[in-house]
C-alpha atoms as a printed R data frame, in Angstrom:
    type eleno elety resid chain resno       x       y       z
1   ATOM     1    CA   UNK     A     1  24.370 -11.632 -22.688
2   ATOM     2    CA   UNK     A     2  24.303 -12.339 -18.972
3   ATOM     3    CA   UNK     A     3  27.951 -13.373 -19.130
4   ATOM     4    CA   UNK     A     4  28.998 -10.087 -20.769
5   ATOM     5    CA   UNK     A     5  26.926  -8.086 -18.279
6   ATOM     6    CA   UNK     A     6  28.664  -9.745 -15.300
7   ATOM     7    CA   UNK     A     7  32.088  -9.236 -16.950
8   ATOM     8    CA   UNK     A     8  31.449  -5.506 -17.553
9   ATOM     9    CA   UNK     A     9  30.046  -5.103 -14.026
10  ATOM    10    CA   UNK     A    10  33.153  -6.698 -12.553
11  ATOM    11    CA   UNK     A    11  35.416  -4.382 -14.591
12  ATOM    12    CA   UNK     A    12  33.531  -1.298 -13.375
13  ATOM    13    CA   UNK     A    13  33.220  -2.195  -9.664
14  ATOM    14    CA   UNK     A    14  36.098  -4.617  -9.139
15  ATOM    15    CA   UNK     A    15  33.645  -7.015  -7.405
16  ATOM    16    CA   UNK     A    16  31.787 -10.103  -8.506
17  ATOM    17    CA   UNK     A    17  28.179  -9.092  -9.253
18  ATOM    18    CA   UNK     A    18  25.371 -10.728  -7.301
19  ATOM    19    CA   UNK     A    19  23.572 -13.448  -9.156
20  ATOM    20    CA   UNK     A    20  19.859 -13.941  -9.240
21  ATOM    21    CA   UNK     A    21  20.295 -17.446  -7.835
22  ATOM    22    CA   UNK     A    22  21.075 -16.117  -4.352
23  ATOM    23    CA   UNK     A    23  17.751 -14.296  -4.181
24  ATOM    24    CA   UNK     A    24  15.883 -17.360  -5.464
25  ATOM    25    CA   UNK     A    25  17.434 -19.548  -2.784
26  ATOM    26    CA   UNK     A    26  16.240 -17.200  -0.041
27  ATOM    27    CA   UNK     A    27  12.822 -17.190  -1.659
28  ATOM    28    CA   UNK     A    28  12.679 -20.981  -1.385
29  ATOM    29    CA   UNK     A    29  13.045 -20.979   2.441
30  ATOM    30    CA   UNK     A    30   9.512 -19.727   3.273
31  ATOM    31    CA   UNK     A    31   8.135 -21.932   0.504
32  ATOM    32    CA   UNK     A    32   9.740 -25.003   2.071
33  ATOM    33    CA   UNK     A    33   8.439 -24.017   5.516
34  ATOM    34    CA   UNK     A    34   4.951 -23.540   4.073
35  ATOM    35    CA   UNK     A    35   5.100 -26.966   2.443
36  ATOM    36    CA   UNK     A    36   6.130 -28.515   5.763
37  ATOM    37    CA   UNK     A    37   3.284 -26.750   7.594
38  ATOM    38    CA   UNK     A    38   0.734 -27.898   5.025
39  ATOM    39    CA   UNK     A    39   2.161 -31.410   5.064
40  ATOM    40    CA   UNK     A    40   2.096 -31.483   8.864
41  ATOM    41    CA   UNK     A    41  -1.504 -30.292   8.894
42  ATOM    42    CA   UNK     A    42  -2.541 -32.925   6.352
43  ATOM    43    CA   UNK     A    43  -0.645 -35.644   8.196
44  ATOM    44    CA   UNK     A    44  -2.227 -34.718  11.538
45  ATOM    45    CA   UNK     A    45  -5.687 -34.529   9.957
46  ATOM    46    CA   UNK     A    46  -5.362 -38.026   8.530
47  ATOM    47    CA   UNK     A    47  -4.012 -39.489  11.803
48  ATOM    48    CA   UNK     A    48  -6.164 -37.499  14.226
49  ATOM    49    CA   UNK     A    49  -8.378 -39.071  16.871
50  ATOM    50    CA   UNK     A    50 -12.118 -38.580  16.495
51  ATOM    51    CA   UNK     A    51 -12.458 -36.315  19.532
52  ATOM    52    CA   UNK     A    52  -9.430 -34.127  18.781
53  ATOM    53    CA   UNK     A    53 -10.404 -30.464  18.457
54  ATOM    54    CA   UNK     A    54  -9.151 -27.752  16.127
55  ATOM    55    CA   UNK     A    55  -7.059 -26.080  18.855
56  ATOM    56    CA   UNK     A    56  -5.293 -29.348  19.667
57  ATOM    57    CA   UNK     A    57  -4.585 -29.991  15.986
58  ATOM    58    CA   UNK     A    58  -3.238 -26.444  15.575
59  ATOM    59    CA   UNK     A    59  -0.941 -26.960  18.570
60  ATOM    60    CA   UNK     A    60   0.305 -30.236  17.113
61  ATOM    61    CA   UNK     A    61   0.904 -28.577  13.747
62  ATOM    62    CA   UNK     A    62   2.926 -25.810  15.401
63  ATOM    63    CA   UNK     A    63   4.936 -28.376  17.344
64  ATOM    64    CA   UNK     A    64   5.517 -30.386  14.168
65  ATOM    65    CA   UNK     A    65   7.044 -27.318  12.512
66  ATOM    66    CA   UNK     A    66   9.286 -26.699  15.533
67  ATOM    67    CA   UNK     A    67  10.484 -30.310  15.392
68  ATOM    68    CA   UNK     A    68  10.871 -30.785  11.654
69  ATOM    69    CA   UNK     A    69  12.188 -27.313  10.772
70  ATOM    70    CA   UNK     A    70  14.010 -26.151  13.895
71  ATOM    71    CA   UNK     A    71  15.077 -29.497  15.365
72  ATOM    72    CA   UNK     A    72  13.204 -29.433  18.692
73  ATOM    73    CA   UNK     A    73  12.516 -32.683  20.566
74  ATOM    74    CA   UNK     A    74   9.157 -34.187  19.544
75  ATOM    75    CA   UNK     A    75   6.265 -35.009  21.816
76  ATOM    76    CA   UNK     A    76   4.967 -38.567  22.109
77  ATOM    77    CA   UNK     A    77   1.270 -39.252  21.526
78  ATOM    78    CA   UNK     A    78   0.723 -42.994  21.050
79  ATOM    79    CA   UNK     A    79   2.372 -46.336  20.412
80  ATOM    80    CA   UNK     A    80   0.512 -49.117  18.609
81  ATOM    81    CA   UNK     A    81   1.551 -52.670  19.504
82  ATOM    82    CA   UNK     A    82   0.210 -56.015  18.333
83  ATOM    83    CA   UNK     A    83   0.242 -58.424  21.287
84  ATOM    84    CA   UNK     A    84  -0.805 -62.042  20.790
85  ATOM    85    CA   UNK     A    85  -2.805 -61.038  17.722
86  ATOM    86    CA   UNK     A    86  -4.605 -58.146  19.436
87  ATOM    87    CA   UNK     A    87  -3.906 -54.442  18.895
88  ATOM    88    CA   UNK     A    88  -2.912 -52.428  21.965
89  ATOM    89    CA   UNK     A    89  -2.665 -48.629  21.986
90  ATOM    90    CA   UNK     A    90  -0.406 -47.024  24.610
91  ATOM    91    CA   UNK     A    91  -0.541 -43.342  25.529
92  ATOM    92    CA   UNK     A    92   2.037 -41.189  27.370
93  ATOM    93    CA   UNK     A    93   0.903 -42.362  30.831
94  ATOM    94    CA   UNK     A    94   0.351 -46.057  30.049
95  ATOM    95    CA   UNK     A    95   2.342 -49.141  31.011
96  ATOM    96    CA   UNK     A    96   2.759 -52.377  29.071
97  ATOM    97    CA   UNK     A    97   2.348 -55.755  30.765
98  ATOM    98    CA   UNK     A    98   4.342 -58.768  29.581
99  ATOM    99    CA   UNK     A    99   4.298 -62.435  30.655
100 ATOM   100    CA   UNK     A   100   6.313 -65.401  29.421
101 ATOM   101    CA   UNK     A   101   3.476 -66.386  27.057
102 ATOM   102    CA   UNK     A   102   3.367 -63.077  25.215
103 ATOM   103    CA   UNK     A   103   4.616 -62.270  21.733
104 ATOM   104    CA   UNK     A   104   4.405 -58.711  20.487
105 ATOM   105    CA   UNK     A   105   5.756 -56.236  17.970
106 ATOM   106    CA   UNK     A   106   5.572 -52.462  17.657
107 ATOM   107    CA   UNK     A   107   3.548 -51.436  14.607
108 ATOM   108    CA   UNK     A   108   3.368 -47.656  14.680
109 ATOM   109    CA   UNK     A   109   4.365 -44.590  16.689
110 ATOM   110    CA   UNK     A   110   2.715 -41.169  16.706
111 ATOM   111    CA   UNK     A   111   4.965 -38.191  17.438
112 ATOM   112    CA   UNK     A   112   5.586 -34.726  16.014
113 ATOM   113    CA   UNK     A   113   8.277 -36.137  13.704
114 ATOM   114    CA   UNK     A   114   6.678 -36.444  10.277
115 ATOM   115    CA   UNK     A   115   6.571 -40.038   9.013
116 ATOM   116    CA   UNK     A   116   8.670 -41.088  12.030
117 ATOM   117    CA   UNK     A   117  11.862 -39.576  10.624
118 ATOM   118    CA   UNK     A   118  14.754 -39.865  13.082
119 ATOM   119    CA   UNK     A   119  12.716 -41.979  15.546
120 ATOM   120    CA   UNK     A   120  14.100 -45.184  17.075
121 ATOM   121    CA   UNK     A   121  12.399 -47.471  19.605
122 ATOM   122    CA   UNK     A   122  14.512 -49.484  22.037
123 ATOM   123    CA   UNK     A   123  12.931 -52.239  24.142
124 ATOM   124    CA   UNK     A   124  15.205 -53.025  27.099
125 ATOM   125    CA   UNK     A   125  16.590 -56.539  27.257
126 ATOM   126    CA   UNK     A   126  16.500 -57.310  23.521
127 ATOM   127    CA   UNK     A   127  20.101 -56.333  22.741
128 ATOM   128    CA   UNK     A   128  19.075 -54.193  19.759
129 ATOM   129    CA   UNK     A   129  19.072 -50.417  19.361
130 ATOM   130    CA   UNK     A   130  15.897 -50.302  17.241
131 ATOM   131    CA   UNK     A   131  13.000 -52.735  17.760
132 ATOM   132    CA   UNK     A   132  10.352 -51.253  15.486
133 ATOM   133    CA   UNK     A   133   8.583 -54.068  13.628
134 ATOM   134    CA   UNK     A   134  10.648 -56.814  15.312
135 ATOM   135    CA   UNK     A   135   8.892 -59.849  16.813
136 ATOM   136    CA   UNK     A   136   9.567 -59.797  20.566
137 ATOM   137    CA   UNK     A   137   8.877 -62.478  23.186
138 ATOM   138    CA   UNK     A   138   8.147 -62.081  26.860
139 ATOM   139    CA   UNK     A   139  10.003 -65.193  28.032
140 ATOM   140    CA   UNK     A   140  13.560 -63.744  27.825
141 ATOM   141    CA   UNK     A   141  12.417 -60.665  29.766
142 ATOM   142    CA   UNK     A   142  10.772 -62.820  32.436
143 ATOM   143    CA   UNK     A   143  13.921 -64.948  32.775
144 ATOM   144    CA   UNK     A   144  16.000 -61.811  33.392
145 ATOM   145    CA   UNK     A   145  13.612 -60.648  36.122
146 ATOM   146    CA   UNK     A   146  13.768 -64.099  37.761
147 ATOM   147    CA   UNK     A   147  17.548 -63.837  37.868
148 ATOM   148    CA   UNK     A   148  17.419 -60.298  39.255
149 ATOM   149    CA   UNK     A   149  14.138 -59.195  40.856
150 ATOM   150    CA   UNK     A   150  15.298 -55.557  40.891
151 ATOM   151    CA   UNK     A   151  15.589 -55.523  37.073
152 ATOM   152    CA   UNK     A   152  13.388 -52.930  35.381
153 ATOM   153    CA   UNK     A   153  12.496 -52.634  31.705
154 ATOM   154    CA   UNK     A   154  11.333 -49.746  29.537
155 ATOM   155    CA   UNK     A   155  10.410 -49.000  25.949
156 ATOM   156    CA   UNK     A   156  12.659 -46.008  25.261
157 ATOM   157    CA   UNK     A   157  11.822 -43.591  22.442
158 ATOM   158    CA   UNK     A   158  14.634 -41.612  20.825
159 ATOM   159    CA   UNK     A   159  14.772 -38.850  18.237
160 ATOM   160    CA   UNK     A   160  18.160 -38.525  16.591
161 ATOM   161    CA   UNK     A   161  19.803 -40.328  19.550
162 ATOM   162    CA   UNK     A   162  18.035 -38.128  22.147
163 ATOM   163    CA   UNK     A   163  15.690 -39.844  24.625
164 ATOM   164    CA   UNK     A   164  12.329 -38.097  24.762
165 ATOM   165    CA   UNK     A   165   9.947 -40.629  26.351
166 ATOM   166    CA   UNK     A   166   9.871 -44.045  28.033
167 ATOM   167    CA   UNK     A   167   7.070 -46.528  28.678
168 ATOM   168    CA   UNK     A   168   7.496 -48.860  31.685
169 ATOM   169    CA   UNK     A   169   7.272 -52.601  31.039
170 ATOM   170    CA   UNK     A   170   5.504 -54.591  33.755
171 ATOM   171    CA   UNK     A   171   7.200 -57.982  33.418
172 ATOM   172    CA   UNK     A   172   5.094 -60.487  35.376
173 ATOM   173    CA   UNK     A   173   6.588 -63.628  36.904
174 ATOM   174    CA   UNK     A   174   3.912 -66.354  37.167
175 ATOM   175    CA   UNK     A   175   3.923 -69.688  39.051
176 ATOM   176    CA   UNK     A   176   4.381 -71.432  35.699
177 ATOM   177    CA   UNK     A   177   7.714 -69.656  35.305
178 ATOM   178    CA   UNK     A   178   9.098 -71.331  38.423
179 ATOM   179    CA   UNK     A   179   7.832 -74.672  37.125
180 ATOM   180    CA   UNK     A   180   9.686 -73.990  33.852
181 ATOM   181    CA   UNK     A   181  12.865 -73.312  35.774
182 ATOM   182    CA   UNK     A   182  12.412 -76.462  37.884
183 ATOM   183    CA   UNK     A   183  12.042 -78.606  34.766
184 ATOM   184    CA   UNK     A   184  15.086 -76.986  33.191
185 ATOM   185    CA   UNK     A   185  17.633 -77.976  35.836
186 ATOM   186    CA   UNK     A   186  19.105 -81.287  37.017
187 ATOM   187    CA   UNK     A   187  19.927 -80.009  40.503
188 ATOM   188    CA   UNK     A   188  17.558 -81.311  43.188
189 ATOM   189    CA   UNK     A   189  18.226 -78.362  45.489
190 ATOM   190    CA   UNK     A   190  17.541 -75.889  42.687
191 ATOM   191    CA   UNK     A   191  14.330 -77.699  41.769
192 ATOM   192    CA   UNK     A   192  13.205 -77.530  45.392
193 ATOM   193    CA   UNK     A   193  13.840 -73.768  45.542
194 ATOM   194    CA   UNK     A   194  12.013 -73.146  42.267
195 ATOM   195    CA   UNK     A   195   9.002 -75.246  43.315
196 ATOM   196    CA   UNK     A   196   8.865 -73.492  46.690
197 ATOM   197    CA   UNK     A   197   8.521 -70.227  44.790
198 ATOM   198    CA   UNK     A   198   5.753 -71.691  42.622
199 ATOM   199    CA   UNK     A   199   3.855 -73.035  45.626
200 ATOM   200    CA   UNK     A   200   4.175 -69.751  47.511
201 ATOM   201    CA   UNK     A   201   2.568 -67.941  44.569
202 ATOM   202    CA   UNK     A   202  -0.145 -70.571  44.070
203 ATOM   203    CA   UNK     A   203  -0.729 -72.560  47.294
204 ATOM   204    CA   UNK     A   204  -3.609 -74.612  45.816
205 ATOM   205    CA   UNK     A   205  -1.477 -76.107  43.020
206 ATOM   206    CA   UNK     A   206  -1.697 -79.811  43.932
207 ATOM   207    CA   UNK     A   207   0.679 -81.026  41.208
208 ATOM   208    CA   UNK     A   208   3.398 -78.560  42.230
209 ATOM   209    CA   UNK     A   209   3.088 -79.674  45.866
210 ATOM   210    CA   UNK     A   210   3.354 -83.355  44.897
211 ATOM   211    CA   UNK     A   211   6.434 -82.618  42.815
212 ATOM   212    CA   UNK     A   212   7.950 -80.710  45.734
213 ATOM   213    CA   UNK     A   213   7.117 -83.522  48.179
214 ATOM   214    CA   UNK     A   214   8.782 -86.065  45.864
215 ATOM   215    CA   UNK     A   215  11.931 -83.928  45.703
216 ATOM   216    CA   UNK     A   216  11.983 -83.619  49.504
217 ATOM   217    CA   UNK     A   217  11.895 -87.431  49.713
218 ATOM   218    CA   UNK     A   218  14.826 -87.670  47.302
219 ATOM   219    CA   UNK     A   219  16.719 -85.125  49.418
220 ATOM   220    CA   UNK     A   220  16.026 -87.074  52.630
221 ATOM   221    CA   UNK     A   221  13.819 -84.308  54.088
222 ATOM   222    CA   UNK     A   222  10.985 -86.496  55.320
223 ATOM   223    CA   UNK     A   223   9.143 -83.973  57.497
224 ATOM   224    CA   UNK     A   224   9.001 -81.414  54.690
225 ATOM   225    CA   UNK     A   225   7.756 -84.094  52.276
226 ATOM   226    CA   UNK     A   226   4.954 -85.139  54.681
227 ATOM   227    CA   UNK     A   227   3.850 -81.504  55.071
228 ATOM   228    CA   UNK     A   228   3.605 -81.076  51.295
229 ATOM   229    CA   UNK     A   229   1.697 -84.364  50.824
230 ATOM   230    CA   UNK     A   230  -0.799 -83.344  53.494
231 ATOM   231    CA   UNK     A   231  -1.257 -79.944  51.876
232 ATOM   232    CA   UNK     A   232  -1.707 -81.600  48.472
233 ATOM   233    CA   UNK     A   233  -4.407 -83.949  49.837
234 ATOM   234    CA   UNK     A   234  -6.331 -81.007  51.337
235 ATOM   235    CA   UNK     A   235  -5.232 -77.821  49.561
236 ATOM   236    CA   UNK     A   236  -8.306 -75.815  50.615
237 ATOM   237    CA   UNK     A   237  -7.857 -76.649  54.322
238 ATOM   238    CA   UNK     A   238  -4.129 -75.942  54.043
239 ATOM   239    CA   UNK     A   239  -4.692 -72.547  52.447
240 ATOM   240    CA   UNK     A   240  -7.279 -71.696  55.108
241 ATOM   241    CA   UNK     A   241  -4.861 -72.780  57.842
242 ATOM   242    CA   UNK     A   242  -2.004 -70.708  56.386
243 ATOM   243    CA   UNK     A   243  -4.265 -67.667  56.198
244 ATOM   244    CA   UNK     A   244  -5.010 -67.948  59.924
245 ATOM   245    CA   UNK     A   245  -1.338 -68.482  60.728
246 ATOM   246    CA   UNK     A   246  -0.387 -65.191  59.063
247 ATOM   247    CA   UNK     A   247  -3.049 -63.124  60.868
């Protein structure tokens, strides 16, 4: 019957009659938005912090609708990282410290994007565009900083290829890193430079001073070797003396 009605209507008016499907599609738009709002509210309720008030949750729900329906850039709330077996939670103003010993991976991110849709996490220095759930090590980052002390690293958050937040990485170079570098090269001059760095960071390291003194002997630098042996025999007196020299 509907077919004959549309045919007769077309004969009378010369135009294709409107179908009921067009009205039903428009009806679905507010329904979809309502479902998203309810879903956002439920999601935020389940992931809320204990001290988060109703007003804050309402603001987050509104922002979630703006992001997931109208395509606005999301806000960042928290990043959960497992570091050396311990959970670390980073907020918008936090930094993340990394040493050569550390292993970590990013477990979860909290933003206005429901279920993390469209979110990618890029840790500088890894060579990947998305590092969510990947096991990361601090040693390669430390080695890059040792090669270039001006190097800076960030955890960059993106939503559909748009950067919306970054967390600074504090990559710490320790005396042990210079010892690693000294053991990893065959060049005597390079070993001397690396050990000098280690000793400058930790003047009371007797073993490092003995290693440095031995290398000075091999390089024919007798006076420097004697100074390091003396400092190794009395590291406390040497440190006290150096402190007075710098005053």
